[in-house]
PDB file of C-alpha atoms in Angstrom:
ATOM      1  CA  MET A   1     212.986 -19.086 -10.446  1.00 42.00           C
ATOM      2  CA  SER A   2     214.450 -22.378  -9.320  1.00 48.00           C
ATOM      3  CA  THR A   3     218.115 -22.876  -8.465  1.00 59.00           C
ATOM      4  CA  SER A   4     218.120 -26.393  -9.948  1.00 58.00           C
ATOM      5  CA  GLY A   5     219.285 -25.179 -13.356  1.00 59.00           C
ATOM      6  CA  SER A   6     222.209 -23.195 -11.994  1.00 73.00           C
ATOM      7  CA  THR A   7     223.136 -26.034  -9.625  1.00 80.00           C
ATOM      8  CA  LYS A   8     223.228 -28.495 -12.513  1.00 78.00           C
ATOM      9  CA  ALA A   9     225.500 -26.176 -14.501  1.00 78.00           C
ATOM     10  CA  ILE A  10     227.797 -25.676 -11.491  1.00 82.00           C
ATOM     11  CA  VAL A  11     228.105 -29.418 -10.802  1.00 83.00           C
ATOM     12  CA  ALA A  12     228.848 -30.115 -14.480  1.00 79.00           C
ATOM     13  CA  ALA A  13     231.547 -27.416 -14.492  1.00 79.00           C
ATOM     14  CA  LEU A  14     233.040 -28.621 -11.200  1.00 84.00           C
ATOM     15  CA  THR A  15     233.258 -32.234 -12.388  1.00 83.00           C
ATOM     16  CA  ALA A  16     234.812 -31.272 -15.717  1.00 80.00           C
ATOM     17  CA  ASN A  17     237.329 -28.845 -14.197  1.00 80.00           C
ATOM     18  CA  ALA A  18     238.480 -31.261 -11.502  1.00 85.00           C
ATOM     19  CA  GLY A  19     239.312 -33.891 -14.110  1.00 84.00           C
ATOM     20  CA  ILE A  20     240.874 -31.330 -16.446  1.00 83.00           C
ATOM     21  CA  ALA A  21     243.073 -29.922 -13.668  1.00 85.00           C
ATOM     22  CA  ALA A  22     244.508 -33.350 -12.907  1.00 87.00           C
ATOM     23  CA  ALA A  23     245.212 -33.989 -16.589  1.00 85.00           C
ATOM     24  CA  LYS A  24     246.854 -30.585 -17.060  1.00 84.00           C
ATOM     25  CA  PHE A  25     249.135 -30.991 -14.050  1.00 87.00           C
ATOM     26  CA  THR A  26     250.187 -34.370 -15.430  1.00 87.00           C
ATOM     27  CA  GLY A  27     250.853 -32.740 -18.782  1.00 84.00           C
ATOM     28  CA  TYR A  28     252.925 -30.012 -17.159  1.00 85.00           C
ATOM     29  CA  LEU A  29     255.057 -32.529 -15.237  1.00 87.00           C
ATOM     30  CA  ILE A  30     255.769 -34.359 -18.500  1.00 86.00           C
ATOM     31  CA  THR A  31     256.286 -31.384 -20.838  1.00 84.00           C
ATOM     32  CA  GLY A  32     257.349 -28.489 -18.602  1.00 84.00           C
ATOM     33  CA  SER A  33     255.026 -26.184 -20.560  1.00 83.00           C
ATOM     34  CA  ALA A  34     254.286 -22.875 -18.800  1.00 80.00           C
ATOM     35  CA  ALA A  35     251.017 -22.568 -20.699  1.00 77.00           C
ATOM     36  CA  MET A  36     250.024 -26.018 -19.479  1.00 81.00           C
ATOM     37  CA  LEU A  37     250.873 -25.048 -15.883  1.00 83.00           C
ATOM     38  CA  ALA A  38     248.903 -21.798 -16.193  1.00 81.00           C
ATOM     39  CA  GLU A  39     245.915 -23.725 -17.504  1.00 80.00           C
ATOM     40  CA  ALA A  40     246.244 -26.274 -14.677  1.00 84.00           C
ATOM     41  CA  VAL A  41     246.129 -23.476 -12.095  1.00 83.00           C
ATOM     42  CA  HIS A  42     243.228 -21.947 -14.034  1.00 77.00           C
ATOM     43  CA  SER A  43     241.309 -25.232 -13.736  1.00 82.00           C
ATOM     44  CA  VAL A  44     242.073 -25.490 -10.012  1.00 84.00           C
ATOM     45  CA  ALA A  45     240.759 -21.943  -9.583  1.00 80.00           C
ATOM     46  CA  ASP A  46     237.630 -22.787 -11.563  1.00 79.00           C
ATOM     47  CA  THR A  47     237.036 -25.923  -9.492  1.00 84.00           C
ATOM     48  CA  SER A  48     237.379 -23.872  -6.304  1.00 82.00           C
ATOM     49  CA  ASN A  49     235.050 -21.275  -7.764  1.00 80.00           C
ATOM     50  CA  GLN A  50     232.316 -23.803  -8.427  1.00 83.00           C
ATOM     51  CA  ALA A  51     232.645 -25.128  -4.875  1.00 86.00           C
ATOM     52  CA  LEU A  52     232.211 -21.550  -3.590  1.00 84.00           C
ATOM     53  CA  LEU A  53     229.126 -21.054  -5.766  1.00 84.00           C
ATOM     54  CA  LEU A  54     227.553 -24.199  -4.314  1.00 86.00           C
ATOM     55  CA  PHE A  55     228.445 -22.996  -0.814  1.00 88.00           C
ATOM     56  CA  GLY A  56     226.813 -19.644  -1.576  1.00 85.00           C
ATOM     57  CA  GLN A  57     223.616 -21.346  -2.719  1.00 85.00           C
ATOM     58  CA  ARG A  58     223.485 -23.336   0.497  1.00 87.00           C
ATOM     59  CA  ALA A  59     224.201 -20.277   2.674  1.00 87.00           C
ATOM     60  CA  ALA A  60     221.377 -18.392   0.946  1.00 86.00           C
ATOM     61  CA  THR A  61     218.818 -20.951   2.148  1.00 85.00           C
ATOM     62  CA  LYS A  62     219.272 -20.003   5.818  1.00 88.00           C
ATOM     63  CA  ALA A  63     216.085 -18.799   7.438  1.00 87.00           C
ATOM     64  CA  PRO A  64     215.707 -15.101   8.325  1.00 87.00           C
ATOM     65  CA  ASP A  65     216.827 -14.147  11.828  1.00 88.00           C
ATOM     66  CA  ALA A  66     216.907 -11.057  14.027  1.00 88.00           C
ATOM     67  CA  LEU A  67     220.127  -9.820  12.448  1.00 89.00           C
ATOM     68  CA  HIS A  68     219.044 -10.635   8.882  1.00 88.00           C
ATOM     69  CA  PRO A  69     215.252 -10.146   8.819  1.00 88.00           C
ATOM     70  CA  PHE A  70     215.153 -10.300   5.019  1.00 87.00           C
ATOM     71  CA  GLY A  71     217.081 -13.561   4.867  1.00 86.00           C
ATOM     72  CA  HIS A  72     220.477 -14.476   3.445  1.00 87.00           C
ATOM     73  CA  GLY A  73     219.718 -14.404  -0.277  1.00 86.00           C
ATOM     74  CA  ARG A  74     222.586 -12.046  -1.055  1.00 87.00           C
ATOM     75  CA  SER A  75     225.061 -14.708   0.070  1.00 88.00           C
ATOM     76  CA  ARG A  76     224.907 -15.922  -3.519  1.00 86.00           C
ATOM     77  CA  TYR A  77     226.041 -12.497  -4.732  1.00 87.00           C
ATOM     78  CA  PHE A  78     228.818 -12.304  -2.147  1.00 89.00           C
ATOM     79  CA  TRP A  79     230.311 -15.692  -2.968  1.00 87.00           C
ATOM     80  CA  SER A  80     230.030 -14.965  -6.691  1.00 85.00           C
ATOM     81  CA  PHE A  81     232.062 -11.808  -6.023  1.00 87.00           C
ATOM     82  CA  VAL A  82     234.635 -13.903  -4.133  1.00 87.00           C
ATOM     83  CA  VAL A  83     234.764 -16.196  -7.172  1.00 82.00           C
ATOM     84  CA  ALA A  84     235.821 -13.229  -9.308  1.00 80.00           C
ATOM     85  CA  LEU A  85     238.579 -12.401  -6.814  1.00 81.00           C
ATOM     86  CA  VAL A  86     239.782 -16.014  -6.785  1.00 76.00           C
ATOM     87  CA  LEU A  87     239.741 -16.156 -10.585  1.00 71.00           C
ATOM     88  CA  PHE A  88     241.838 -12.996 -10.707  1.00 72.00           C
ATOM     89  CA  SER A  89     244.324 -13.798  -7.945  1.00 74.00           C
ATOM     90  CA  MET A  90     244.872 -17.493  -8.628  1.00 76.00           C
ATOM     91  CA  GLY A  91     244.440 -17.513 -12.376  1.00 77.00           C
ATOM     92  CA  SER A  92     245.392 -14.180 -13.883  1.00 84.00           C
ATOM     93  CA  VAL A  93     248.247 -13.119 -11.614  1.00 85.00           C
ATOM     94  CA  PHE A  94     249.902 -16.543 -11.705  1.00 83.00           C
ATOM     95  CA  ALA A  95     249.606 -16.815 -15.505  1.00 84.00           C
ATOM     96  CA  LEU A  96     251.020 -13.321 -16.036  1.00 89.00           C
ATOM     97  CA  TYR A  97     253.966 -14.061 -13.743  1.00 86.00           C
ATOM     98  CA  GLU A  98     254.654 -17.456 -15.295  1.00 84.00           C
ATOM     99  CA  GLY A  99     254.337 -16.062 -18.819  1.00 86.00           C
ATOM    100  CA  TYR A 100     256.750 -13.215 -18.042  1.00 89.00           C
ATOM    101  CA  GLU A 101     259.301 -15.666 -16.668  1.00 86.00           C
ATOM    102  CA  LYS A 102     259.068 -17.996 -19.667  1.00 84.00           C
ATOM    103  CA  VAL A 103     259.332 -15.163 -22.179  1.00 88.00           C
ATOM    104  CA  HIS A 104     262.504 -13.862 -20.515  1.00 87.00           C
ATOM    105  CA  HIS A 105     263.882 -17.305 -19.676  1.00 85.00           C
ATOM    106  CA  PRO A 106     262.544 -19.749 -22.317  1.00 84.00           C
ATOM    107  CA  VAL A 107     262.576 -23.435 -21.447  1.00 78.00           C
ATOM    108  CA  GLU A 108     262.509 -26.224 -24.040  1.00 82.00           C
ATOM    109  CA  LEU A 109     259.385 -28.415 -23.963  1.00 78.00           C
ATOM    110  CA  ASN A 110     259.544 -32.169 -23.465  1.00 80.00           C
ATOM    111  CA  SER A 111     257.093 -34.378 -25.367  1.00 81.00           C
ATOM    112  CA  PRO A 112     254.960 -31.432 -26.579  1.00 81.00           C
ATOM    113  CA  MET A 113     252.490 -33.796 -28.275  1.00 84.00           C
ATOM    114  CA  VAL A 114     251.407 -34.961 -24.810  1.00 85.00           C
ATOM    115  CA  ALA A 115     250.387 -31.377 -24.073  1.00 82.00           C
ATOM    116  CA  VAL A 116     248.537 -31.142 -27.384  1.00 85.00           C
ATOM    117  CA  VAL A 117     246.544 -34.310 -26.691  1.00 87.00           C
ATOM    118  CA  ILE A 118     245.643 -33.211 -23.153  1.00 86.00           C
ATOM    119  CA  LEU A 119     244.583 -29.767 -24.352  1.00 86.00           C
ATOM    120  CA  VAL A 120     242.382 -31.228 -27.087  1.00 88.00           C
ATOM    121  CA  VAL A 121     240.688 -33.564 -24.585  1.00 85.00           C
ATOM    122  CA  ALA A 122     240.274 -30.638 -22.178  1.00 85.00           C
ATOM    123  CA  ILE A 123     238.585 -28.603 -24.909  1.00 87.00           C
ATOM    124  CA  GLY A 124     236.090 -31.441 -25.338  1.00 86.00           C
ATOM    125  CA  LEU A 125     235.316 -31.573 -21.599  1.00 82.00           C
ATOM    126  CA  GLU A 126     235.033 -27.794 -21.318  1.00 82.00           C
ATOM    127  CA  THR A 127     232.687 -27.785 -24.294  1.00 88.00           C
ATOM    128  CA  TYR A 128     230.416 -30.208 -22.425  1.00 83.00           C
ATOM    129  CA  SER A 129     230.427 -27.945 -19.365  1.00 81.00           C
ATOM    130  CA  PHE A 130     229.813 -24.857 -21.513  1.00 86.00           C
ATOM    131  CA  ARG A 131     226.937 -26.552 -23.352  1.00 86.00           C
ATOM    132  CA  THR A 132     225.287 -27.472 -20.037  1.00 83.00           C
ATOM    133  CA  ALA A 133     225.488 -23.842 -18.880  1.00 82.00           C
ATOM    134  CA  VAL A 134     224.035 -22.635 -22.195  1.00 86.00           C
ATOM    135  CA  VAL A 135     221.130 -25.100 -22.049  1.00 85.00           C
ATOM    136  CA  GLU A 136     220.278 -24.145 -18.459  1.00 80.00           C
ATOM    137  CA  SER A 137     220.601 -20.424 -19.197  1.00 82.00           C
ATOM    138  CA  ARG A 138     218.527 -20.315 -22.376  1.00 85.00           C
ATOM    139  CA  PRO A 139     215.076 -20.350 -20.667  1.00 81.00           C
ATOM    140  CA  LEU A 140     216.146 -17.401 -18.495  1.00 77.00           C
ATOM    141  CA  LYS A 141     217.809 -15.551 -21.377  1.00 78.00           C
ATOM    142  CA  GLY A 142     214.702 -15.461 -23.545  1.00 78.00           C
ATOM    143  CA  ASP A 143     215.102 -13.231 -26.585  1.00 81.00           C
ATOM    144  CA  ALA A 144     217.899 -11.142 -25.084  1.00 80.00           C
ATOM    145  CA  SER A 145     221.477 -11.363 -26.330  1.00 85.00           C
ATOM    146  CA  TRP A 146     223.959 -13.379 -24.306  1.00 85.00           C
ATOM    147  CA  LEU A 147     225.814 -10.216 -23.297  1.00 83.00           C
ATOM    148  CA  ARG A 148     222.576  -8.611 -22.087  1.00 84.00           C
ATOM    149  CA  PHE A 149     221.701 -11.797 -20.193  1.00 83.00           C
ATOM    150  CA  VAL A 150     225.060 -11.834 -18.406  1.00 83.00           C
ATOM    151  CA  ARG A 151     224.741  -8.150 -17.520  1.00 82.00           C
ATOM    152  CA  ASN A 152     221.075  -8.145 -16.484  1.00 80.00           C
ATOM    153  CA  SER A 153     220.649 -11.558 -14.854  1.00 81.00           C
ATOM    154  CA  ARG A 154     219.773 -11.439 -11.161  1.00 81.00           C
ATOM    155  CA  THR A 155     220.848 -15.096 -10.830  1.00 79.00           C
ATOM    156  CA  PRO A 156     224.643 -14.863 -10.480  1.00 80.00           C
ATOM    157  CA  GLU A 157     225.762 -18.479 -10.870  1.00 79.00           C
ATOM    158  CA  LEU A 158     224.815 -19.063 -14.509  1.00 79.00           C
ATOM    159  CA  PRO A 159     226.557 -15.918 -15.843  1.00 82.00           C
ATOM    160  CA  VAL A 160     229.618 -16.775 -13.741  1.00 82.00           C
ATOM    161  CA  VAL A 161     229.780 -20.336 -15.081  1.00 83.00           C
ATOM    162  CA  LEU A 162     229.169 -19.121 -18.649  1.00 86.00           C
ATOM    163  CA  LEU A 163     232.008 -16.619 -18.426  1.00 86.00           C
ATOM    164  CA  GLU A 164     234.320 -19.109 -16.703  1.00 82.00           C
ATOM    165  CA  ASP A 165     233.679 -21.744 -19.359  1.00 84.00           C
ATOM    166  CA  THR A 166     234.094 -19.212 -22.170  1.00 88.00           C
ATOM    167  CA  ALA A 167     237.394 -18.047 -20.665  1.00 86.00           C
ATOM    168  CA  ALA A 168     238.457 -21.680 -20.186  1.00 83.00           C
ATOM    169  CA  LEU A 169     237.794 -22.549 -23.827  1.00 89.00           C
ATOM    170  CA  ILE A 170     239.616 -19.466 -25.103  1.00 91.00           C
ATOM    171  CA  GLY A 171     242.444 -20.137 -22.648  1.00 87.00           C
ATOM    172  CA  LEU A 172     242.804 -23.704 -23.906  1.00 87.00           C
ATOM    173  CA  VAL A 173     242.992 -22.444 -27.487  1.00 91.00           C
ATOM    174  CA  LEU A 174     245.688 -19.930 -26.447  1.00 91.00           C
ATOM    175  CA  ALA A 175     247.635 -22.684 -24.685  1.00 87.00           C
ATOM    176  CA  LEU A 176     247.278 -24.924 -27.748  1.00 89.00           C
ATOM    177  CA  LEU A 177     248.529 -22.107 -29.984  1.00 92.00           C
ATOM    178  CA  GLY A 178     251.462 -21.463 -27.643  1.00 89.00           C
ATOM    179  CA  VAL A 179     252.519 -25.107 -27.619  1.00 87.00           C
ATOM    180  CA  GLY A 180     251.830 -25.507 -31.343  1.00 89.00           C
ATOM    181  CA  LEU A 181     253.878 -22.454 -32.337  1.00 91.00           C
ATOM    182  CA  THR A 182     256.687 -23.621 -30.042  1.00 88.00           C
ATOM    183  CA  VAL A 183     256.787 -26.926 -31.913  1.00 87.00           C
ATOM    184  CA  LEU A 184     256.519 -25.323 -35.373  1.00 90.00           C
ATOM    185  CA  THR A 185     259.124 -22.611 -34.796  1.00 90.00           C
ATOM    186  CA  ASP A 186     261.293 -24.507 -32.313  1.00 87.00           C
ATOM    187  CA  ASN A 187     261.112 -21.348 -30.193  1.00 90.00           C
ATOM    188  CA  PRO A 188     259.847 -21.869 -26.604  1.00 87.00           C
ATOM    189  CA  VAL A 189     259.121 -18.136 -26.258  1.00 91.00           C
ATOM    190  CA  TRP A 190     255.719 -18.795 -27.841  1.00 92.00           C
ATOM    191  CA  ASP A 191     254.808 -20.956 -24.844  1.00 87.00           C
ATOM    192  CA  GLY A 192     255.360 -17.919 -22.611  1.00 88.00           C
ATOM    193  CA  VAL A 193     253.415 -15.657 -24.987  1.00 91.00           C
ATOM    194  CA  GLY A 194     250.443 -18.035 -24.836  1.00 89.00           C
ATOM    195  CA  THR A 195     250.664 -18.008 -21.040  1.00 87.00           C
ATOM    196  CA  LEU A 196     250.613 -14.195 -20.994  1.00 92.00           C
ATOM    197  CA  GLY A 197     247.529 -14.263 -23.203  1.00 92.00           C
ATOM    198  CA  ILE A 198     245.806 -16.576 -20.707  1.00 88.00           C
ATOM    199  CA  GLY A 199     246.666 -14.183 -17.864  1.00 88.00           C
ATOM    200  CA  VAL A 200     245.237 -11.161 -19.691  1.00 92.00           C
ATOM    201  CA  LEU A 201     242.099 -13.096 -20.594  1.00 90.00           C
ATOM    202  CA  LEU A 202     241.449 -14.177 -17.004  1.00 86.00           C
ATOM    203  CA  GLY A 203     242.095 -10.673 -15.726  1.00 88.00           C
ATOM    204  CA  VAL A 204     239.520  -9.163 -18.117  1.00 89.00           C
ATOM    205  CA  VAL A 205     236.886 -11.746 -17.169  1.00 88.00           C
ATOM    206  CA  ALA A 206     237.587 -11.320 -13.450  1.00 86.00           C
ATOM    207  CA  VAL A 207     237.246  -7.521 -13.579  1.00 88.00           C
ATOM    208  CA  PHE A 208     234.016  -7.799 -15.582  1.00 89.00           C
ATOM    209  CA  LEU A 209     232.614 -10.266 -13.039  1.00 86.00           C
ATOM    210  CA  MET A 210     233.619  -8.113 -10.081  1.00 87.00           C
ATOM    211  CA  VAL A 211     231.860  -5.080 -11.571  1.00 88.00           C
ATOM    212  CA  GLU A 212     228.663  -7.061 -12.203  1.00 86.00           C
ATOM    213  CA  MET A 213     228.657  -8.761  -8.785  1.00 87.00           C
ATOM    214  CA  HIS A 214     229.380  -5.455  -7.044  1.00 87.00           C
ATOM    215  CA  SER A 215     226.252  -4.015  -8.636  1.00 87.00           C
ATOM    216  CA  LEU A 216     224.184  -6.950  -7.382  1.00 86.00           C
ATOM    217  CA  LEU A 217     225.726  -6.764  -3.914  1.00 87.00           C
ATOM    218  CA  ILE A 218     224.789  -3.132  -3.345  1.00 87.00           C
ATOM    219  CA  GLY A 219     221.280  -3.858  -4.603  1.00 86.00           C
ATOM    220  CA  GLU A 220     219.717  -3.885  -8.069  1.00 89.00           C
ATOM    221  CA  GLY A 221     216.087  -3.144  -8.751  1.00 91.00           C
ATOM    222  CA  ALA A 222     213.597  -4.885 -11.001  1.00 92.00           C
ATOM    223  CA  THR A 223     214.401  -5.264 -14.663  1.00 89.00           C
ATOM    224  CA  VAL A 224     212.654  -2.975 -17.123  1.00 89.00           C
ATOM    225  CA  ALA A 225     210.132  -5.694 -18.008  1.00 89.00           C
ATOM    226  CA  GLU A 226     209.476  -6.516 -14.342  1.00 93.00           C
ATOM    227  CA  ASP A 227     209.059  -2.842 -13.426  1.00 95.00           C
ATOM    228  CA  ARG A 228     206.558  -2.422 -16.243  1.00 95.00           C
ATOM    229  CA  ALA A 229     204.634  -5.508 -15.124  1.00 96.00           C
ATOM    230  CA  ILE A 230     204.490  -4.357 -11.475  1.00 97.00           C
ATOM    231  CA  ARG A 231     203.252  -0.903 -12.469  1.00 96.00           C
ATOM    232  CA  ALA A 232     200.579  -2.407 -14.696  1.00 96.00           C
ATOM    233  CA  ALA A 233     199.475  -4.790 -11.941  1.00 96.00           C
ATOM    234  CA  LEU A 234     199.034  -1.900  -9.512  1.00 96.00           C
ATOM    235  CA  GLU A 235     197.318   0.441 -11.923  1.00 93.00           C
ATOM    236  CA  GLN A 236     194.852  -2.257 -12.973  1.00 94.00           C
ATOM    237  CA  THR A 237     193.813  -3.003  -9.398  1.00 95.00           C
ATOM    238  CA  ALA A 238     190.277  -1.887  -8.559  1.00 93.00           C
ATOM    239  CA  ASN A 239     190.120   1.270  -6.400  1.00 93.00           C
ATOM    240  CA  VAL A 240     193.760   2.194  -7.171  1.00 94.00           C
ATOM    241  CA  THR A 241     193.519   5.523  -8.934  1.00 92.00           C
ATOM    242  CA  ARG A 242     197.227   6.202  -9.415  1.00 92.00           C
ATOM    243  CA  LEU A 243     200.692   4.852  -8.645  1.00 94.00           C
ATOM    244  CA  ILE A 244     202.469   7.672  -6.824  1.00 93.00           C
ATOM    245  CA  HIS A 245     205.946   6.119  -6.619  1.00 93.00           C
ATOM    246  CA  ILE A 246     207.624   2.735  -6.480  1.00 96.00           C
ATOM    247  CA  ARG A 247     210.964   1.299  -5.315  1.00 96.00           C
ATOM    248  CA  THR A 248     212.223  -2.219  -5.921  1.00 96.00           C
ATOM    249  CA  GLN A 249     215.324  -4.158  -4.881  1.00 94.00           C
ATOM    250  CA  TYR A 250     216.474  -7.742  -5.227  1.00 93.00           C
ATOM    251  CA  LEU A 251     217.257  -9.241  -1.816  1.00 90.00           C
ATOM    252  CA  GLY A 252     218.492 -12.391  -3.552  1.00 87.00           C
ATOM    253  CA  PRO A 253     218.186 -13.987  -6.997  1.00 84.00           C
ATOM    254  CA  GLU A 254     214.690 -15.278  -6.234  1.00 84.00           C
ATOM    255  CA  GLU A 255     213.331 -12.629  -3.868  1.00 90.00           C
ATOM    256  CA  MET A 256     212.429  -9.037  -4.683  1.00 94.00           C
ATOM    257  CA  LEU A 257     211.351  -6.308  -2.279  1.00 95.00           C
ATOM    258  CA  VAL A 258     208.640  -3.983  -3.612  1.00 97.00           C
ATOM    259  CA  GLY A 259     207.663  -0.767  -1.864  1.00 96.00           C
ATOM    260  CA  ALA A 260     205.072   1.531  -3.398  1.00 96.00           C
ATOM    261  CA  LYS A 261     202.776   4.402  -2.557  1.00 95.00           C
ATOM    262  CA  ILE A 262     199.398   4.185  -4.215  1.00 95.00           C
ATOM    263  CA  ALA A 263     196.468   6.577  -4.413  1.00 94.00           C
ATOM    264  CA  VAL A 264     193.191   4.856  -3.555  1.00 93.00           C
ATOM    265  CA  ALA A 265     189.668   5.887  -4.343  1.00 88.00           C
ATOM    266  CA  PRO A 266     188.330   8.550  -1.960  1.00 86.00           C
ATOM    267  CA  ARG A 267     185.724   7.686   0.649  1.00 85.00           C
ATOM    268  CA  LEU A 268     186.922   4.075   0.910  1.00 88.00           C
ATOM    269  CA  ASP A 269     186.468   2.742   4.424  1.00 91.00           C
ATOM    270  CA  LEU A 270     189.262   0.936   6.270  1.00 91.00           C
ATOM    271  CA  ALA A 271     188.025  -2.483   5.138  1.00 93.00           C
ATOM    272  CA  GLY A 272     187.967  -1.275   1.540  1.00 93.00           C
ATOM    273  CA  VAL A 273     191.520   0.057   1.749  1.00 94.00           C
ATOM    274  CA  ALA A 274     192.747  -3.238   3.245  1.00 95.00           C
ATOM    275  CA  ALA A 275     190.963  -5.219   0.520  1.00 95.00           C
ATOM    276  CA  THR A 276     192.501  -2.988  -2.166  1.00 95.00           C
ATOM    277  CA  ILE A 277     196.003  -3.531  -0.784  1.00 95.00           C
ATOM    278  CA  ASP A 278     195.462  -7.305  -0.619  1.00 96.00           C
ATOM    279  CA  ALA A 279     194.243  -7.336  -4.225  1.00 96.00           C
ATOM    280  CA  ALA A 280     197.181  -5.212  -5.371  1.00 96.00           C
ATOM    281  CA  GLU A 281     199.686  -7.531  -3.693  1.00 96.00           C
ATOM    282  CA  ALA A 282     198.054 -10.561  -5.304  1.00 96.00           C
ATOM    283  CA  ASN A 283     198.204  -8.885  -8.724  1.00 96.00           C
ATOM    284  CA  ILE A 284     201.894  -8.044  -8.296  1.00 97.00           C
ATOM    285  CA  ARG A 285     202.812 -11.595  -7.277  1.00 96.00           C
ATOM    286  CA  ALA A 286     200.841 -13.000 -10.190  1.00 96.00           C
ATOM    287  CA  ALA A 287     202.671 -10.709 -12.615  1.00 96.00           C
ATOM    288  CA  VAL A 288     206.166 -11.062 -11.063  1.00 95.00           C
ATOM    289  CA  PRO A 289     206.520 -14.198  -8.871  1.00 94.00           C
ATOM    290  CA  THR A 290     209.879 -13.069  -7.485  1.00 92.00           C
ATOM    291  CA  ALA A 291     208.133 -10.104  -5.803  1.00 94.00           C
ATOM    292  CA  ARG A 292     207.747 -11.859  -2.456  1.00 92.00           C
ATOM    293  CA  ILE A 293     208.037  -9.002   0.035  1.00 94.00           C
ATOM    294  CA  ILE A 294     205.619  -6.167  -0.710  1.00 96.00           C
ATOM    295  CA  TYR A 295     204.868  -3.007   1.259  1.00 96.00           C
ATOM    296  CA  LEU A 296     202.101  -0.764  -0.065  1.00 96.00           C
ATOM    297  CA  GLU A 297     201.275   2.618   1.438  1.00 95.00           C
ATOM    298  CA  PRO A 298     197.796   3.925   0.609  1.00 94.00           C
ATOM    299  CA  ASP A 299     197.243   7.642   0.106  1.00 90.00           C
ATOM    300  CA  LEU A 300     194.780  10.037  -1.453  1.00 83.00           C
ATOM    301  CA  ASP A 301     195.302  11.321  -4.959  1.00 75.00           C
ATOM    302  CA  ARG A 302     196.360  14.927  -4.529  1.00 72.00           C
ATOM    303  CA  THR A 303     197.210  15.553  -8.174  1.00 69.00           C
ATOM    304  CA  PRO A 304     196.061  19.066  -9.077  1.00 64.00           C
ATOM    305  CA  VAL A 305     193.071  19.002 -11.398  1.00 54.00           C
ATOM    306  CA  PRO A 306     193.640  21.319 -14.361  1.00 56.00           C
ATOM    307  CA  HIS A 307     191.010  24.010 -14.878  1.00 52.00           C
ATOM    308  CA  SER A 308     188.849  23.485 -17.930  1.00 48.00           C
ATOM    309  CA  VAL A 309     189.254  26.064 -20.662  1.00 44.00           C
ATOM    310  CA  GLU A 310     186.028  27.372 -22.099  1.00 43.00           C
ATOM    311  CA  GLN A 311     185.909  27.439 -25.851  1.00 44.00           C
ATOM    312  CA  LYS A 312     184.674  30.626 -27.420  1.00 41.00           C
ATOM    313  CA  GLY A 313     181.772  30.233 -29.720  1.00 40.00           C
TER     314      GLY A 313
END
């Protein structure tokens, strides 16, 4: 599984968010809209997040060393978890605070149409970023639903970018509604209400991301389909009579550890056992390419043989 797709989605999101952040800050300085300021901070957080994701990808390419014999693949999970924390602290908390202030102390907007134009342009740019993430994610998603893909993906960057872009689009719509209702009702409280909505939205996304990244950090095993494929590969290997037990764990998005105990045919000599293990490893890698580190323990099949029951004539 190549990182090129996720890198492309990250770069597209970073470029879009950097430009959007500058436009939003300009809009805030002109209009004084709290929703616009919350969205500007949101875009700054997203831009920082994408930079952290790229840093995590680079850190994961470090070669194994004495302290990290299995490599640094989980760096991508760690920095994706940090992204969730940044999204929560910089985006959600600030928006909730700013929204609370503007609801209790409403401030009239200046040139609200400037905010509307900037928000509409931002929606267009975010849509481009979101579309890029969708296109790059679709081959990995397969027939699964988008929610299942986000929850089950072992590649953290694409789900993170998808959720960030989804939250950004919804946040822009909330900001647009806040500014629009302020103009229609001549009541600036709606600007604060829209800002509060943005804060709640970012908080929900951040918590969801933290839960998912925490699961990856502590170690997730093969997916159901991968587990089934590994079992089939072992059981179909010549001289393997039974799979006794198996354990799997992702060491990084593109590297899985497989440990299994297999029963081999009795009376196999040492060369035969070694050849069987080599064949089993080759079958596993052919079935699941991400299974790069494999440890197989050969054993004898000690399954009790049931006594035959004689049928009475």
